[in-house]
């Protein structure tokens, strides 16, 4: 699930300076209130997932409910690791709600990932996804590439 970011005062500082410890606790409460108000939470969007040669949806932005507003997700980090001894390619799509993966929503096009290397996916960082949008990928070989994405 989604976990709020927490600022914990370092134990040594808290024991040496009670005023600083109180300030850090106040800051922690304020950050929590701001995050709750704007709906920003740290989250793993895609747990490490082996990509396949078929187009697969790896993440879908949830729908709004009566108790929660329509969500917005911003991708903060994304990696694709190649565990094989061969260069492998990947296509990655951010697809609008109700649409299909096409050239018009492809974010990565046949990006080669070198053998036993990790690609940091700068094209994904900062991308915002809204209700019903999906993150989809297809690889040149089954199980050689592993996708990991986090966001808020």
mmCIF file with all atom_site columns, C-alpha atoms in Angstrom:
data_model
loop_
_atom_site.group_PDB
_atom_site.id
_atom_site.type_symbol
_atom_site.label_atom_id
_atom_site.label_alt_id
_atom_site.label_comp_id
_atom_site.label_asym_id
_atom_site.label_entity_id
_atom_site.label_seq_id
_atom_site.pdbx_PDB_ins_code
_atom_site.Cartn_x
_atom_site.Cartn_y
_atom_site.Cartn_z
_atom_site.occupancy
_atom_site.B_iso_or_equiv
_atom_site.pdbx_formal_charge
_atom_site.auth_seq_id
_atom_site.auth_comp_id
_atom_site.auth_asym_id
_atom_site.auth_atom_id
_atom_site.pdbx_PDB_model_num
ATOM 1   C CA . UNK A 1 1   ? 0.000   0.000   0.000   1.00 0.00 ? 1   UNK A CA 1
ATOM 2   C CA . UNK A 1 2   ? 0.914   3.631   0.184   1.00 0.00 ? 2   UNK A CA 1
ATOM 3   C CA . UNK A 1 3   ? 3.110   4.736   3.079   1.00 0.00 ? 3   UNK A CA 1
ATOM 4   C CA . UNK A 1 4   ? 3.426   8.332   4.192   1.00 0.00 ? 4   UNK A CA 1
ATOM 5   C CA . UNK A 1 5   ? 6.979   9.652   4.264   1.00 0.00 ? 5   UNK A CA 1
ATOM 6   C CA . UNK A 1 6   ? 8.101   10.046  7.858   1.00 0.00 ? 6   UNK A CA 1
ATOM 7   C CA . UNK A 1 7   ? 10.836  12.252  9.248   1.00 0.00 ? 7   UNK A CA 1
ATOM 8   C CA . UNK A 1 8   ? 12.214  10.734  12.418  1.00 0.00 ? 8   UNK A CA 1
ATOM 9   C CA . UNK A 1 9   ? 14.505  12.819  14.631  1.00 0.00 ? 9   UNK A CA 1
ATOM 10  C CA . UNK A 1 10  ? 17.892  11.122  14.955  1.00 0.00 ? 10  UNK A CA 1
ATOM 11  C CA . UNK A 1 11  ? 18.083  9.650   18.490  1.00 0.00 ? 11  UNK A CA 1
ATOM 12  C CA . UNK A 1 12  ? 21.440  11.304  19.268  1.00 0.00 ? 12  UNK A CA 1
ATOM 13  C CA . UNK A 1 13  ? 20.181  14.764  18.272  1.00 0.00 ? 13  UNK A CA 1
ATOM 14  C CA . UNK A 1 14  ? 16.915  14.302  20.171  1.00 0.00 ? 14  UNK A CA 1
ATOM 15  C CA . UNK A 1 15  ? 18.807  13.382  23.351  1.00 0.00 ? 15  UNK A CA 1
ATOM 16  C CA . UNK A 1 16  ? 21.268  16.275  22.990  1.00 0.00 ? 16  UNK A CA 1
ATOM 17  C CA . UNK A 1 17  ? 18.881  19.052  21.990  1.00 0.00 ? 17  UNK A CA 1
ATOM 18  C CA . UNK A 1 18  ? 15.222  18.778  23.113  1.00 0.00 ? 18  UNK A CA 1
ATOM 19  C CA . UNK A 1 19  ? 14.336  21.980  21.218  1.00 0.00 ? 19  UNK A CA 1
ATOM 20  C CA . UNK A 1 20  ? 15.552  20.489  17.943  1.00 0.00 ? 20  UNK A CA 1
ATOM 21  C CA . UNK A 1 21  ? 13.674  17.250  18.649  1.00 0.00 ? 21  UNK A CA 1
ATOM 22  C CA . UNK A 1 22  ? 10.422  19.231  19.180  1.00 0.00 ? 22  UNK A CA 1
ATOM 23  C CA . UNK A 1 23  ? 11.058  21.200  15.981  1.00 0.00 ? 23  UNK A CA 1
ATOM 24  C CA . UNK A 1 24  ? 11.622  17.968  13.993  1.00 0.00 ? 24  UNK A CA 1
ATOM 25  C CA . UNK A 1 25  ? 8.419   16.451  15.402  1.00 0.00 ? 25  UNK A CA 1
ATOM 26  C CA . UNK A 1 26  ? 6.483   19.592  14.417  1.00 0.00 ? 26  UNK A CA 1
ATOM 27  C CA . UNK A 1 27  ? 8.025   19.444  10.947  1.00 0.00 ? 27  UNK A CA 1
ATOM 28  C CA . UNK A 1 28  ? 7.102   15.764  10.672  1.00 0.00 ? 28  UNK A CA 1
ATOM 29  C CA . UNK A 1 29  ? 3.461   16.522  11.549  1.00 0.00 ? 29  UNK A CA 1
ATOM 30  C CA . UNK A 1 30  ? 3.368   19.422  9.062   1.00 0.00 ? 30  UNK A CA 1
ATOM 31  C CA . UNK A 1 31  ? 4.831   17.298  6.245   1.00 0.00 ? 31  UNK A CA 1
ATOM 32  C CA . UNK A 1 32  ? 2.309   14.549  6.995   1.00 0.00 ? 32  UNK A CA 1
ATOM 33  C CA . UNK A 1 33  ? -0.581  17.041  6.925   1.00 0.00 ? 33  UNK A CA 1
ATOM 34  C CA . UNK A 1 34  ? 0.619   18.539  3.637   1.00 0.00 ? 34  UNK A CA 1
ATOM 35  C CA . UNK A 1 35  ? 1.052   15.097  2.067   1.00 0.00 ? 35  UNK A CA 1
ATOM 36  C CA . UNK A 1 36  ? -2.394  14.069  3.213   1.00 0.00 ? 36  UNK A CA 1
ATOM 37  C CA . UNK A 1 37  ? -3.953  17.303  1.932   1.00 0.00 ? 37  UNK A CA 1
ATOM 38  C CA . UNK A 1 38  ? -2.446  16.998  -1.549  1.00 0.00 ? 38  UNK A CA 1
ATOM 39  C CA . UNK A 1 39  ? -2.532  13.206  -1.701  1.00 0.00 ? 39  UNK A CA 1
ATOM 40  C CA . UNK A 1 40  ? 1.225   12.721  -2.069  1.00 0.00 ? 40  UNK A CA 1
ATOM 41  C CA . UNK A 1 41  ? 2.527   9.405   -0.836  1.00 0.00 ? 41  UNK A CA 1
ATOM 42  C CA . UNK A 1 42  ? 5.681   7.442   -1.566  1.00 0.00 ? 42  UNK A CA 1
ATOM 43  C CA . UNK A 1 43  ? 4.747   4.234   -3.348  1.00 0.00 ? 43  UNK A CA 1
ATOM 44  C CA . UNK A 1 44  ? 6.153   1.350   -5.327  1.00 0.00 ? 44  UNK A CA 1
ATOM 45  C CA . UNK A 1 45  ? 4.201   1.386   -8.559  1.00 0.00 ? 45  UNK A CA 1
ATOM 46  C CA . UNK A 1 46  ? 5.781   -1.662  -10.174 1.00 0.00 ? 46  UNK A CA 1
ATOM 47  C CA . UNK A 1 47  ? 7.513   -4.214  -7.961  1.00 0.00 ? 47  UNK A CA 1
ATOM 48  C CA . UNK A 1 48  ? 10.391  -5.848  -9.827  1.00 0.00 ? 48  UNK A CA 1
ATOM 49  C CA . UNK A 1 49  ? 8.632   -7.513  -12.756 1.00 0.00 ? 49  UNK A CA 1
ATOM 50  C CA . UNK A 1 50  ? 10.187  -9.625  -15.512 1.00 0.00 ? 50  UNK A CA 1
ATOM 51  C CA . UNK A 1 51  ? 9.150   -8.266  -18.906 1.00 0.00 ? 51  UNK A CA 1
ATOM 52  C CA . UNK A 1 52  ? 7.857   -10.535 -21.664 1.00 0.00 ? 52  UNK A CA 1
ATOM 53  C CA . UNK A 1 53  ? 7.658   -10.544 -25.449 1.00 0.00 ? 53  UNK A CA 1
ATOM 54  C CA . UNK A 1 54  ? 3.941   -9.813  -25.184 1.00 0.00 ? 54  UNK A CA 1
ATOM 55  C CA . UNK A 1 55  ? 2.608   -6.350  -24.370 1.00 0.00 ? 55  UNK A CA 1
ATOM 56  C CA . UNK A 1 56  ? 1.637   -6.367  -20.667 1.00 0.00 ? 56  UNK A CA 1
ATOM 57  C CA . UNK A 1 57  ? 0.110   -3.761  -18.342 1.00 0.00 ? 57  UNK A CA 1
ATOM 58  C CA . UNK A 1 58  ? 2.370   -3.410  -15.282 1.00 0.00 ? 58  UNK A CA 1
ATOM 59  C CA . UNK A 1 59  ? 0.557   -0.559  -13.528 1.00 0.00 ? 59  UNK A CA 1
ATOM 60  C CA . UNK A 1 60  ? -2.889  1.036   -13.651 1.00 0.00 ? 60  UNK A CA 1
ATOM 61  C CA . UNK A 1 61  ? -3.774  4.249   -11.803 1.00 0.00 ? 61  UNK A CA 1
ATOM 62  C CA . UNK A 1 62  ? -6.724  3.452   -9.556  1.00 0.00 ? 62  UNK A CA 1
ATOM 63  C CA . UNK A 1 63  ? -10.108 5.056   -9.991  1.00 0.00 ? 63  UNK A CA 1
ATOM 64  C CA . UNK A 1 64  ? -11.556 7.671   -7.666  1.00 0.00 ? 64  UNK A CA 1
ATOM 65  C CA . UNK A 1 65  ? -14.054 6.523   -5.069  1.00 0.00 ? 65  UNK A CA 1
ATOM 66  C CA . UNK A 1 66  ? -16.613 8.257   -2.899  1.00 0.00 ? 66  UNK A CA 1
ATOM 67  C CA . UNK A 1 67  ? -14.005 8.599   -0.146  1.00 0.00 ? 67  UNK A CA 1
ATOM 68  C CA . UNK A 1 68  ? -10.914 9.417   -2.248  1.00 0.00 ? 68  UNK A CA 1
ATOM 69  C CA . UNK A 1 69  ? -10.398 11.969  -5.016  1.00 0.00 ? 69  UNK A CA 1
ATOM 70  C CA . UNK A 1 70  ? -9.202  11.100  -8.516  1.00 0.00 ? 70  UNK A CA 1
ATOM 71  C CA . UNK A 1 71  ? -5.540  10.223  -8.075  1.00 0.00 ? 71  UNK A CA 1
ATOM 72  C CA . UNK A 1 72  ? -2.513  11.633  -9.831  1.00 0.00 ? 72  UNK A CA 1
ATOM 73  C CA . UNK A 1 73  ? 0.703   9.636   -9.807  1.00 0.00 ? 73  UNK A CA 1
ATOM 74  C CA . UNK A 1 74  ? 4.096   11.119  -10.632 1.00 0.00 ? 74  UNK A CA 1
ATOM 75  C CA . UNK A 1 75  ? 6.894   8.706   -11.514 1.00 0.00 ? 75  UNK A CA 1
ATOM 76  C CA . UNK A 1 76  ? 9.962   9.490   -9.410  1.00 0.00 ? 76  UNK A CA 1
ATOM 77  C CA . UNK A 1 77  ? 12.264  6.589   -10.328 1.00 0.00 ? 77  UNK A CA 1
ATOM 78  C CA . UNK A 1 78  ? 12.321  3.807   -12.887 1.00 0.00 ? 78  UNK A CA 1
ATOM 79  C CA . UNK A 1 79  ? 14.881  1.184   -13.834 1.00 0.00 ? 79  UNK A CA 1
ATOM 80  C CA . UNK A 1 80  ? 15.106  -1.660  -16.300 1.00 0.00 ? 80  UNK A CA 1
ATOM 81  C CA . UNK A 1 81  ? 17.784  -4.242  -15.529 1.00 0.00 ? 81  UNK A CA 1
ATOM 82  C CA . UNK A 1 82  ? 19.149  -6.773  -18.003 1.00 0.00 ? 82  UNK A CA 1
ATOM 83  C CA . UNK A 1 83  ? 20.251  -9.961  -16.252 1.00 0.00 ? 83  UNK A CA 1
ATOM 84  C CA . UNK A 1 84  ? 21.183  -11.762 -19.466 1.00 0.00 ? 84  UNK A CA 1
ATOM 85  C CA . UNK A 1 85  ? 24.501  -11.966 -21.307 1.00 0.00 ? 85  UNK A CA 1
ATOM 86  C CA . UNK A 1 86  ? 22.910  -10.435 -24.428 1.00 0.00 ? 86  UNK A CA 1
ATOM 87  C CA . UNK A 1 87  ? 21.701  -6.946  -25.325 1.00 0.00 ? 87  UNK A CA 1
ATOM 88  C CA . UNK A 1 88  ? 17.893  -6.785  -24.984 1.00 0.00 ? 88  UNK A CA 1
ATOM 89  C CA . UNK A 1 89  ? 15.448  -4.122  -26.174 1.00 0.00 ? 89  UNK A CA 1
ATOM 90  C CA . UNK A 1 90  ? 12.337  -2.670  -24.552 1.00 0.00 ? 90  UNK A CA 1
ATOM 91  C CA . UNK A 1 91  ? 9.372   -0.525  -25.567 1.00 0.00 ? 91  UNK A CA 1
ATOM 92  C CA . UNK A 1 92  ? 7.455   1.256   -22.805 1.00 0.00 ? 92  UNK A CA 1
ATOM 93  C CA . UNK A 1 93  ? 4.103   3.043   -23.044 1.00 0.00 ? 93  UNK A CA 1
ATOM 94  C CA . UNK A 1 94  ? 2.068   5.412   -20.877 1.00 0.00 ? 94  UNK A CA 1
ATOM 95  C CA . UNK A 1 95  ? -1.428  4.766   -22.176 1.00 0.00 ? 95  UNK A CA 1
ATOM 96  C CA . UNK A 1 96  ? -4.434  7.058   -21.619 1.00 0.00 ? 96  UNK A CA 1
ATOM 97  C CA . UNK A 1 97  ? -7.463  5.567   -19.860 1.00 0.00 ? 97  UNK A CA 1
ATOM 98  C CA . UNK A 1 98  ? -9.474  3.376   -22.224 1.00 0.00 ? 98  UNK A CA 1
ATOM 99  C CA . UNK A 1 99  ? -6.876  3.572   -25.022 1.00 0.00 ? 99  UNK A CA 1
ATOM 100 C CA . UNK A 1 100 ? -4.427  1.072   -26.492 1.00 0.00 ? 100 UNK A CA 1
ATOM 101 C CA . UNK A 1 101 ? -0.644  1.146   -26.634 1.00 0.00 ? 101 UNK A CA 1
ATOM 102 C CA . UNK A 1 102 ? 0.361   2.883   -29.884 1.00 0.00 ? 102 UNK A CA 1
ATOM 103 C CA . UNK A 1 103 ? 3.290   4.815   -31.308 1.00 0.00 ? 103 UNK A CA 1
ATOM 104 C CA . UNK A 1 104 ? 1.643   8.037   -30.079 1.00 0.00 ? 104 UNK A CA 1
ATOM 105 C CA . UNK A 1 105 ? 1.917   7.022   -26.385 1.00 0.00 ? 105 UNK A CA 1
ATOM 106 C CA . UNK A 1 106 ? 5.228   5.132   -26.548 1.00 0.00 ? 106 UNK A CA 1
ATOM 107 C CA . UNK A 1 107 ? 7.775   6.615   -24.129 1.00 0.00 ? 107 UNK A CA 1
ATOM 108 C CA . UNK A 1 108 ? 10.686  4.250   -24.930 1.00 0.00 ? 108 UNK A CA 1
ATOM 109 C CA . UNK A 1 109 ? 11.159  2.870   -28.441 1.00 0.00 ? 109 UNK A CA 1
ATOM 110 C CA . UNK A 1 110 ? 13.422  -0.160  -28.884 1.00 0.00 ? 110 UNK A CA 1
ATOM 111 C CA . UNK A 1 111 ? 15.860  1.030   -26.214 1.00 0.00 ? 111 UNK A CA 1
ATOM 112 C CA . UNK A 1 112 ? 18.755  -1.406  -26.027 1.00 0.00 ? 112 UNK A CA 1
ATOM 113 C CA . UNK A 1 113 ? 19.819  -2.430  -22.517 1.00 0.00 ? 113 UNK A CA 1
ATOM 114 C CA . UNK A 1 114 ? 23.362  -3.771  -22.471 1.00 0.00 ? 114 UNK A CA 1
ATOM 115 C CA . UNK A 1 115 ? 24.088  -7.198  -21.036 1.00 0.00 ? 115 UNK A CA 1
ATOM 116 C CA . UNK A 1 116 ? 24.112  -7.218  -17.225 1.00 0.00 ? 116 UNK A CA 1
ATOM 117 C CA . UNK A 1 117 ? 23.402  -3.463  -17.065 1.00 0.00 ? 117 UNK A CA 1
ATOM 118 C CA . UNK A 1 118 ? 20.643  -1.260  -15.675 1.00 0.00 ? 118 UNK A CA 1
ATOM 119 C CA . UNK A 1 119 ? 18.952  1.577   -17.556 1.00 0.00 ? 119 UNK A CA 1
ATOM 120 C CA . UNK A 1 120 ? 17.668  4.441   -15.368 1.00 0.00 ? 120 UNK A CA 1
ATOM 121 C CA . UNK A 1 121 ? 14.764  5.512   -17.660 1.00 0.00 ? 121 UNK A CA 1
ATOM 122 C CA . UNK A 1 122 ? 15.096  9.313   -17.542 1.00 0.00 ? 122 UNK A CA 1
ATOM 123 C CA . UNK A 1 123 ? 12.196  9.515   -20.023 1.00 0.00 ? 123 UNK A CA 1
ATOM 124 C CA . UNK A 1 124 ? 9.817   8.328   -17.303 1.00 0.00 ? 124 UNK A CA 1
ATOM 125 C CA . UNK A 1 125 ? 10.932  10.588  -14.452 1.00 0.00 ? 125 UNK A CA 1
ATOM 126 C CA . UNK A 1 126 ? 8.372   13.298  -13.782 1.00 0.00 ? 126 UNK A CA 1
ATOM 127 C CA . UNK A 1 127 ? 5.683   11.767  -16.002 1.00 0.00 ? 127 UNK A CA 1
ATOM 128 C CA . UNK A 1 128 ? 2.245   12.245  -14.452 1.00 0.00 ? 128 UNK A CA 1
ATOM 129 C CA . UNK A 1 129 ? -0.428  9.585   -14.804 1.00 0.00 ? 129 UNK A CA 1
ATOM 130 C CA . UNK A 1 130 ? -4.087  10.076  -13.928 1.00 0.00 ? 130 UNK A CA 1
ATOM 131 C CA . UNK A 1 131 ? -7.075  7.851   -13.213 1.00 0.00 ? 131 UNK A CA 1
ATOM 132 C CA . UNK A 1 132 ? -7.239  4.792   -15.495 1.00 0.00 ? 132 UNK A CA 1
ATOM 133 C CA . UNK A 1 133 ? -3.917  5.392   -17.261 1.00 0.00 ? 133 UNK A CA 1
ATOM 134 C CA . UNK A 1 134 ? -1.610  2.380   -17.626 1.00 0.00 ? 134 UNK A CA 1
ATOM 135 C CA . UNK A 1 135 ? 2.102   1.688   -17.840 1.00 0.00 ? 135 UNK A CA 1
ATOM 136 C CA . UNK A 1 136 ? 2.730   -1.054  -20.407 1.00 0.00 ? 136 UNK A CA 1
ATOM 137 C CA . UNK A 1 137 ? 5.903   -2.701  -21.717 1.00 0.00 ? 137 UNK A CA 1
ATOM 138 C CA . UNK A 1 138 ? 7.148   -5.272  -24.186 1.00 0.00 ? 138 UNK A CA 1
ATOM 139 C CA . UNK A 1 139 ? 10.658  -6.748  -24.373 1.00 0.00 ? 139 UNK A CA 1
ATOM 140 C CA . UNK A 1 140 ? 12.714  -8.467  -27.050 1.00 0.00 ? 140 UNK A CA 1
ATOM 141 C CA . UNK A 1 141 ? 13.116  -11.587 -24.865 1.00 0.00 ? 141 UNK A CA 1
ATOM 142 C CA . UNK A 1 142 ? 11.149  -13.190 -22.034 1.00 0.00 ? 142 UNK A CA 1
ATOM 143 C CA . UNK A 1 143 ? 12.422  -12.756 -18.466 1.00 0.00 ? 143 UNK A CA 1
ATOM 144 C CA . UNK A 1 144 ? 15.728  -11.053 -19.364 1.00 0.00 ? 144 UNK A CA 1
ATOM 145 C CA . UNK A 1 145 ? 14.625  -7.523  -18.443 1.00 0.00 ? 145 UNK A CA 1
ATOM 146 C CA . UNK A 1 146 ? 13.213  -6.496  -15.049 1.00 0.00 ? 146 UNK A CA 1
ATOM 147 C CA . UNK A 1 147 ? 11.188  -3.305  -14.598 1.00 0.00 ? 147 UNK A CA 1
ATOM 148 C CA . UNK A 1 148 ? 10.940  -1.402  -11.293 1.00 0.00 ? 148 UNK A CA 1
ATOM 149 C CA . UNK A 1 149 ? 9.012   1.881   -10.921 1.00 0.00 ? 149 UNK A CA 1
ATOM 150 C CA . UNK A 1 150 ? 8.269   4.081   -7.926  1.00 0.00 ? 150 UNK A CA 1
ATOM 151 C CA . UNK A 1 151 ? 6.311   7.286   -7.618  1.00 0.00 ? 151 UNK A CA 1
ATOM 152 C CA . UNK A 1 152 ? 4.162   9.500   -5.503  1.00 0.00 ? 152 UNK A CA 1
#
